[in-house]
Short mmCIF file of C-alpha atoms in Angstrom, two decimals:
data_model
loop_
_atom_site.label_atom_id
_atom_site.label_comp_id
_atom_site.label_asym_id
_atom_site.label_seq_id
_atom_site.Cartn_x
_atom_site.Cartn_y
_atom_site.Cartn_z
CA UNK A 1 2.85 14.77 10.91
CA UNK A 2 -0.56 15.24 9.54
CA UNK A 3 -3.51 12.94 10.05
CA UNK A 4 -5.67 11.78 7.20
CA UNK A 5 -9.43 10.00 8.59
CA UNK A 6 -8.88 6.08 7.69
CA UNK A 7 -13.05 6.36 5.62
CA UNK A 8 -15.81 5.76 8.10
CA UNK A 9 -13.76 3.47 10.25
CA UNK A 10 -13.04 6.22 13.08
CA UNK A 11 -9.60 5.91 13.00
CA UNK A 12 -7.59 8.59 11.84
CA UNK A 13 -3.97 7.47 10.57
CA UNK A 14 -0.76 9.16 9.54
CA UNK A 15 0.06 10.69 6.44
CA UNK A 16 3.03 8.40 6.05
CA UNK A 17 2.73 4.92 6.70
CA UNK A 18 5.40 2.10 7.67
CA UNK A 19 5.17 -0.48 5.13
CA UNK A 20 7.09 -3.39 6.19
CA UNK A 21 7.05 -5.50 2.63
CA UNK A 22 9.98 -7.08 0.63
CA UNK A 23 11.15 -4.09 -1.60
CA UNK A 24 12.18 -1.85 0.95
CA UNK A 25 13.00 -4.97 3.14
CA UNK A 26 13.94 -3.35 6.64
CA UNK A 27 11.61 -5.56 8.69
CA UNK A 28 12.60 -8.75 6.41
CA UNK A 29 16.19 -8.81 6.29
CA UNK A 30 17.14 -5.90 8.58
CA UNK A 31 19.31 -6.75 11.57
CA UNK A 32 17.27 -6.38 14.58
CA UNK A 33 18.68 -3.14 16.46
CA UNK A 34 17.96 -1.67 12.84
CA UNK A 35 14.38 -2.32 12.72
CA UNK A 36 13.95 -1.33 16.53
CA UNK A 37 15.38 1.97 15.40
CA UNK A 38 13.66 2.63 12.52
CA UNK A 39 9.94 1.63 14.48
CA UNK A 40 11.17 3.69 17.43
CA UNK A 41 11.65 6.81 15.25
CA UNK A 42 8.72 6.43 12.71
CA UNK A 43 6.69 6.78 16.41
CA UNK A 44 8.59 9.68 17.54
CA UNK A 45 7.77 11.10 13.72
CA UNK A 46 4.55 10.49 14.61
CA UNK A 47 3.73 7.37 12.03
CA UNK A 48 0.86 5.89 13.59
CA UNK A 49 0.00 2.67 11.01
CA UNK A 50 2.31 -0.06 10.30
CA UNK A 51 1.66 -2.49 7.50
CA UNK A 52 2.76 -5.97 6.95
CA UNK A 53 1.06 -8.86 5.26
CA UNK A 54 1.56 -12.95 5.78
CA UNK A 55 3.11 -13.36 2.42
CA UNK A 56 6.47 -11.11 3.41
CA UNK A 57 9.32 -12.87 3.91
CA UNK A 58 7.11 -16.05 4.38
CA UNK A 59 6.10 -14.45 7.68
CA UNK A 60 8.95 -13.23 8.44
CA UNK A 61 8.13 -9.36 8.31
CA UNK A 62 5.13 -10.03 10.77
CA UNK A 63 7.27 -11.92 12.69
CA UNK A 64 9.92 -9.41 13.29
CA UNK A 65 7.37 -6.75 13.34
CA UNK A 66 5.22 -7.93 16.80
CA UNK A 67 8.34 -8.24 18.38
CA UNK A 68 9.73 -4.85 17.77
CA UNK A 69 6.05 -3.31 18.97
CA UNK A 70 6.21 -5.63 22.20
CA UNK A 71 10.08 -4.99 22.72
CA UNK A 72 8.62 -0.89 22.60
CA UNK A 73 5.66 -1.04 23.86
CA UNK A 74 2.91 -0.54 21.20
CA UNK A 75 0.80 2.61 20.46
CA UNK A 76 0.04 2.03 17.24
CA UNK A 77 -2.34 1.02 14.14
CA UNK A 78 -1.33 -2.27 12.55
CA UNK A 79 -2.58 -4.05 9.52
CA UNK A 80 -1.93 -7.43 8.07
CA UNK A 81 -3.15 -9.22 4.81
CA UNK A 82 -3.87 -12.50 4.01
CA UNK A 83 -3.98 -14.99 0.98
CA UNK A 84 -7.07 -17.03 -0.03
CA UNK A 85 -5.12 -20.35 -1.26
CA UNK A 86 -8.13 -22.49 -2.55
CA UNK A 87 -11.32 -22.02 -5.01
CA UNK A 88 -13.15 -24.88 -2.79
CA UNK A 89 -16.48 -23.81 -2.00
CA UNK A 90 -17.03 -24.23 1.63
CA UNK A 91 -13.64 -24.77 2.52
CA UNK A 92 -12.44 -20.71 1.98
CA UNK A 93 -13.59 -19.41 4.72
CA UNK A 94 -12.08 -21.46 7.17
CA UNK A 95 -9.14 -21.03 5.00
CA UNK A 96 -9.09 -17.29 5.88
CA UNK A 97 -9.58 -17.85 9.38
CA UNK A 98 -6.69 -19.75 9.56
CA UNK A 99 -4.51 -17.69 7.50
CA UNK A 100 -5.62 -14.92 10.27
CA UNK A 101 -5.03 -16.68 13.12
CA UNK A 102 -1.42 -17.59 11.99
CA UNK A 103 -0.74 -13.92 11.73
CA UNK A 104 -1.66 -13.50 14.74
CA UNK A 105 0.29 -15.90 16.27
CA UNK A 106 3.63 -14.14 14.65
CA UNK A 107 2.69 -11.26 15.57
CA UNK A 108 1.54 -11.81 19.21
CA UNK A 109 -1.49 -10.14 18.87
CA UNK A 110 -4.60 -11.00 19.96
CA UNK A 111 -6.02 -8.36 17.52
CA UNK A 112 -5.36 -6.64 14.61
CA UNK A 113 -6.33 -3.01 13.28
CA UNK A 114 -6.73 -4.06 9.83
CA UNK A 115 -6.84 -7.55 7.76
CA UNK A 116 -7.04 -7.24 4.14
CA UNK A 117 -7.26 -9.67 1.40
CA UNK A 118 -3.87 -9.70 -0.61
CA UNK A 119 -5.37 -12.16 -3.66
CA UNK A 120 -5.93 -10.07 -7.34
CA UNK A 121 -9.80 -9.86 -8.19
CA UNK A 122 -10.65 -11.28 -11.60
CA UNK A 123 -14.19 -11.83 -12.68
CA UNK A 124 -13.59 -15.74 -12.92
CA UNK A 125 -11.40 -17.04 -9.83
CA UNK A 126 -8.64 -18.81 -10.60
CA UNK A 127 -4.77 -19.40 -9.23
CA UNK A 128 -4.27 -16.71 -7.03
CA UNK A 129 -7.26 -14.53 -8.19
CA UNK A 130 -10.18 -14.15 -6.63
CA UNK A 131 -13.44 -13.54 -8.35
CA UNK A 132 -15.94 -10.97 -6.61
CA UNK A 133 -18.54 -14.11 -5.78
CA UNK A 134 -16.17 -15.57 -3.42
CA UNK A 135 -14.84 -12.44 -2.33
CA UNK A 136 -18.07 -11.11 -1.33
CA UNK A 137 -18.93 -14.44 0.19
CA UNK A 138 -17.09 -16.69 2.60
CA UNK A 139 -14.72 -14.17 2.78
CA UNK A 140 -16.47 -11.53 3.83
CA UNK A 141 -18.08 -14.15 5.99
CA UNK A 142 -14.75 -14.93 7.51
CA UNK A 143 -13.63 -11.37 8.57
CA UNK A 144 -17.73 -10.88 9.94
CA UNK A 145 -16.68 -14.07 11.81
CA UNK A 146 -13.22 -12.89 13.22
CA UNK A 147 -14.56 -9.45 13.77
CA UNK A 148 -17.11 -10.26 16.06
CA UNK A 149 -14.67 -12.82 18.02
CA UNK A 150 -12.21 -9.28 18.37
CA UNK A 151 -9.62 -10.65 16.59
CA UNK A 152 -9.96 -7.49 13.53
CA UNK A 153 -11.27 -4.44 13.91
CA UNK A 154 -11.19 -3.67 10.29
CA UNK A 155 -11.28 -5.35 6.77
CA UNK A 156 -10.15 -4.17 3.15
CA UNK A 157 -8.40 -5.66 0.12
CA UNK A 158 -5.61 -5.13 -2.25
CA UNK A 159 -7.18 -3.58 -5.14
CA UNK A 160 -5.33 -4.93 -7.92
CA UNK A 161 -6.74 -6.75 -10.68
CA UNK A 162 -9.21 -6.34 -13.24
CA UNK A 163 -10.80 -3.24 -12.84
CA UNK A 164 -14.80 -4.46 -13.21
CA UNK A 165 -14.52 -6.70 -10.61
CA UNK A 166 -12.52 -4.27 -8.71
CA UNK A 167 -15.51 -1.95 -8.56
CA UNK A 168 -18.10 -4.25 -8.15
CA UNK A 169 -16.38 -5.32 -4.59
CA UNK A 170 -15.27 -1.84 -3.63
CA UNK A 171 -19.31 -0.94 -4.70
CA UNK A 172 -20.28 -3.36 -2.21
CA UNK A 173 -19.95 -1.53 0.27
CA UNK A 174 -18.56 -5.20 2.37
CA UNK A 175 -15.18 -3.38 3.45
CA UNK A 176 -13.79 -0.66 5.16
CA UNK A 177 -10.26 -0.07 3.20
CA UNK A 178 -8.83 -0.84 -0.17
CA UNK A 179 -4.80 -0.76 -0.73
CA UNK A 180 -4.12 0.91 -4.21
CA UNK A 181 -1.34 1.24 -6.75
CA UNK A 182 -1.02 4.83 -7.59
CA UNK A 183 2.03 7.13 -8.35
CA UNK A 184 3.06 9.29 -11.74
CA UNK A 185 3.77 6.48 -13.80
CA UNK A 186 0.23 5.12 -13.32
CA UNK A 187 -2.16 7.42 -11.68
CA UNK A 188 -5.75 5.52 -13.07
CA UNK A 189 -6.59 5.17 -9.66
CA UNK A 190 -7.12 9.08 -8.81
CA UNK A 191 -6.87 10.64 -12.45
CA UNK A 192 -8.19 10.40 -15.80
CA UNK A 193 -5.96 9.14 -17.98
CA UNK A 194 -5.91 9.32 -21.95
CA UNK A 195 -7.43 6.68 -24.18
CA UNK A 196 -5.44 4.15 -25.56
CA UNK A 197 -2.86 4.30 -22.00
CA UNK A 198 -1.44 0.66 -22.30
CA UNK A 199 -1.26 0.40 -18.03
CA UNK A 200 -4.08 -0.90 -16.04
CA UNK A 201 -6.73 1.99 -15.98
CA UNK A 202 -7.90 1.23 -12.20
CA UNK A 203 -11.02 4.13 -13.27
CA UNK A 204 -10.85 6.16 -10.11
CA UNK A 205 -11.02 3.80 -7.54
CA UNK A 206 -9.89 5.95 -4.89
CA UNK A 207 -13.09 8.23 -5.67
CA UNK A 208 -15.20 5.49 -5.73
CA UNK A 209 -13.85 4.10 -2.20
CA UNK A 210 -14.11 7.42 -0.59
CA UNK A 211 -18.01 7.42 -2.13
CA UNK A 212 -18.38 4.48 0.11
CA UNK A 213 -17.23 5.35 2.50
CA UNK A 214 -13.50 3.52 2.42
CA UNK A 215 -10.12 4.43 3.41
CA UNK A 216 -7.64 4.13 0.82
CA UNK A 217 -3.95 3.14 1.31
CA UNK A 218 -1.79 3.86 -1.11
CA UNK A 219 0.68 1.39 -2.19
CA UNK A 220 4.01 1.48 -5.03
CA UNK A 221 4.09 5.06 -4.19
CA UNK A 222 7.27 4.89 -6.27
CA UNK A 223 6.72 2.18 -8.71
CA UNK A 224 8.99 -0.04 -6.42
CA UNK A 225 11.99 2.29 -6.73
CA UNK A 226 11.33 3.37 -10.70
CA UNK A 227 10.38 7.16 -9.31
CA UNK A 228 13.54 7.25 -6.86
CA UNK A 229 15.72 8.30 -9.91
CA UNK A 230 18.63 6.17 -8.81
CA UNK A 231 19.11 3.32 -10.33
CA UNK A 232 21.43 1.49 -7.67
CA UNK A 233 19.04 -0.47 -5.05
CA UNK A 234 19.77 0.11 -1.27
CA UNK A 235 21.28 -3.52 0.03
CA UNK A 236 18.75 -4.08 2.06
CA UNK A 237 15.86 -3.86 -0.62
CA UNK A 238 14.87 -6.76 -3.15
CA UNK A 239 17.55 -6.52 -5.95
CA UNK A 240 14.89 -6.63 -8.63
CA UNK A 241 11.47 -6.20 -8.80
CA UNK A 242 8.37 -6.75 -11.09
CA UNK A 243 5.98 -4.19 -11.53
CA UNK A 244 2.28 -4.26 -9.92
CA UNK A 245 0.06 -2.38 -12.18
CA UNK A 246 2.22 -0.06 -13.89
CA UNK A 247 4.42 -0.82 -17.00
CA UNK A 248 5.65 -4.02 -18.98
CA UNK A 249 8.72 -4.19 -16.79
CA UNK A 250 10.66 -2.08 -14.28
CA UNK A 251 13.13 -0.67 -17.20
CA UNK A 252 9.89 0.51 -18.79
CA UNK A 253 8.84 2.21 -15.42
CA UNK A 254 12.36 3.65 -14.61
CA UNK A 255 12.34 5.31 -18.23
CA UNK A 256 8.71 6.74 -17.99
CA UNK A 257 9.45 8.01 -14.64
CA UNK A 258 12.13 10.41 -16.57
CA UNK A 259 9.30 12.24 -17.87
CA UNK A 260 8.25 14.01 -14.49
CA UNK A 261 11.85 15.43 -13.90
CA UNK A 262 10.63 18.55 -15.23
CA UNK A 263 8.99 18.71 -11.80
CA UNK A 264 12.35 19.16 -10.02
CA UNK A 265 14.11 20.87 -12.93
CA UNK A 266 11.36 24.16 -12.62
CA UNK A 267 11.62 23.84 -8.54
CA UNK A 268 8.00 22.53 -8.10
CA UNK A 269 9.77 19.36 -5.97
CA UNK A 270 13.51 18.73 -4.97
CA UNK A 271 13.66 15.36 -6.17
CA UNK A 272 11.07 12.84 -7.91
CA UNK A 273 11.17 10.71 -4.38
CA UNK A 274 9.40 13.94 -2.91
CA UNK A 275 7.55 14.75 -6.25
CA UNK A 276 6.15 11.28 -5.85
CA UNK A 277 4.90 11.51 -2.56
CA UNK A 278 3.51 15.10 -2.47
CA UNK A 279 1.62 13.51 -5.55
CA UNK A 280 -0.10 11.27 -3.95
CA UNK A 281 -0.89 12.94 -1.14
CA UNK A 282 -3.00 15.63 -3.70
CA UNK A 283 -5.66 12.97 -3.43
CA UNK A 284 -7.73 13.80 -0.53
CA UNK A 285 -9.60 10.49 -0.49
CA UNK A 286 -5.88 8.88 0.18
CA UNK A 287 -5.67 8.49 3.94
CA UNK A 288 -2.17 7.15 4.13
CA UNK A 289 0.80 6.38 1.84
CA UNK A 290 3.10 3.32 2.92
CA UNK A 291 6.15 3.63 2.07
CA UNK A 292 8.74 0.99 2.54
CA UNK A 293 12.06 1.37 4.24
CA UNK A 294 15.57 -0.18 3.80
CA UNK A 295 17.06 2.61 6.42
CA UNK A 296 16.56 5.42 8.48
CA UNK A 297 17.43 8.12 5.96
CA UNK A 298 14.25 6.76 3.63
CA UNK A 299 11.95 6.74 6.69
CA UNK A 300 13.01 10.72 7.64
CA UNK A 301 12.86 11.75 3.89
CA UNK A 302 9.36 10.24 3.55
CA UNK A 303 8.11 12.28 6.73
CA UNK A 304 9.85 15.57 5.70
CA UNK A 305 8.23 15.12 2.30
CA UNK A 306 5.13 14.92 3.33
CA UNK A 307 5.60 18.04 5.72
CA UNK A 308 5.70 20.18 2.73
CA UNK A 309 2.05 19.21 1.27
CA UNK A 310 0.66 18.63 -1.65
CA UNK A 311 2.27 19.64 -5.19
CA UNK A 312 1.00 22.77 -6.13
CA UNK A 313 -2.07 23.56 -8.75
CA UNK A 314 0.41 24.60 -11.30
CA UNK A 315 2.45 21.17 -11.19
CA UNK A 316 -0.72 18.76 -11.10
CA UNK A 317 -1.54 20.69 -14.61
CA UNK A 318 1.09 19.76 -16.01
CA UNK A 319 1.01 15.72 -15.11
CA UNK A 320 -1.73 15.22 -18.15
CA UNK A 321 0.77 16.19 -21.08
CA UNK A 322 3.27 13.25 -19.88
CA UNK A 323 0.42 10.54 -19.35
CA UNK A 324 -0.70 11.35 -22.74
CA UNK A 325 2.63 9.70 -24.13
CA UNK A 326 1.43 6.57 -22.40
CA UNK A 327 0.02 5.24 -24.89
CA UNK A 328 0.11 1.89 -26.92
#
């Protein structure tokens, strides 16, 4: 296992990261001796971050997850996210704190590695988005608050949403990490892509973290299964899933995805799961990609991927000609 620096934080994390959300599902609706297996060998692997967030399973993934680390004995990074739930000024920080403090309490934890905010940011706030105003405001005045009480070490967001408001937080320079959608179907966060590409065009935010200094996490590594080139779902995993800043729907994703199996048909990867992840891991401002788990097989693939590096020169020249179809 290679370590990747998590921005200015200090901390340096593993290449491959445990993501313990719903569409793998391990740490949701796992049995118990199979998610104490699966933690126990990501360590020996040498996985060193494990990432969960209030909103899984209703709590249910942090929940199982601090009891697997107590049951072993933890050694590890861990982050958590939470969800603002109101727009009422004065009342959002306290909101967050709470949110936090819940987590905690699932977890067991006195402290966390990482809290991030899991909301969308939208210029004007409203449902679950959260405009850069508040954002930069009582929330950031909430983690200052639980940081200096030792309750996080480190803050960052999800950075999904509308891309100007994206950049004006991640410009900030407020937060240490950012979580980002980016795999070959929609790479906007890394690469250039063409004009007229009907995805979200996320305009490098990965470059623009690292410029500040920010780890970036990488998240829908495989467009939540559309880059595994199966079609069947593991049971374990969510049976269907909507796409987070890729395509119009997952049949959309699944068919775009076909357009990268050249990359396994002319031996530059031995199957688009490993295409996928050697792709992402090109990006040197990407400190970790989280991958999520439904069994043991997915968690050693992942780390054996990874072992092999990035895709080579030749193969990342090639990735412009298929986003250029993407295209409205």
């Amino acid at each position: 296992m290679r370590y990747r620096p998590l921005g200015n934080t200090g901390l340096n994390v593993s290449e491959i990261g445990f993501g313990c959300g719903n569409v793998g599902g391990l740490m949701i609706r796992g049995e118990h001796g199979d998610q104490v297996k699966a933690v126990a060998r990501a360590m020996e692997l040498g996985i060193n971050y494990f990432d969960t967030a209030s909103s899984y399973g209703n709590g249910q993934s942090e929940t199982n997850l601090g009891r697997v680390l107590k049951e072993l004995g933890e050694d590890v990074y861990v982050g958590t996210k939470f969800r603002v739930t109101t727009h009422e000024a004065g009342h959002i920080k306290d909101d967050v704190i709470a949110s936090v403090e819940n987590s905690l309490d699932r977890m067991q934890r006195e402290q966390v590695d990482l809290i991030q905010m899991h909301n969308h940011v939208a210029s004007v706030a409203a449902g679950g988005s959260v405009s850069p105003e508040e954002a930069l405001g009582e929330v950031v005045e909430a983690l200052t608050q639980l940081r200096e009480q030792g309750k996080v070490s480190f803050c960052g967001m999800t950075a999904v949403g509308e891309t100007p408001a994206l950049h004006r937080v991640i410009g900030s320079g407020a937060l240490n990490t950012i979580q980002s959608v980016y795999n070959l179907v929609n790479p906007s966060a890394g690469n250039a892509v063409p004009s007229g590409f009907d995805m979200p065009d996320y305009k490098d935010q990965i470059g623009m973290a690292a410029d500040h200094g920010m780890g970036a996490l990488v998240i829908r590594v495989l467009a939540a299964g559309a880059l595994s080139g199966e079609a069947a779902r593991h049971p374990v995993a969510v049976p269907s899933v909507a796409p987070i800043g890729s395509g119009r729907d997952y049949n959309q994703d699944r068919e775009r995805a076909e357009g990268f199996r050249f990359l396994v048909n002319e031996g530059h990867a031995g199957s688009l799961v490993e295409a996928s992840l050697r792709f992402a891991l090109s990006n040197s401002g990407v400190s970790s990609v989280l991958v999520g788990y439904s069994s043991l097989e997915h968690l050693q693939q992942a780390v054996d991927y990874a072992a092999l590096g990035p895709l080579t020169t030749e193969a990342l020249e090639r990735l412009p000609e298929v986003w250029a179809g993407f295209t409205g």
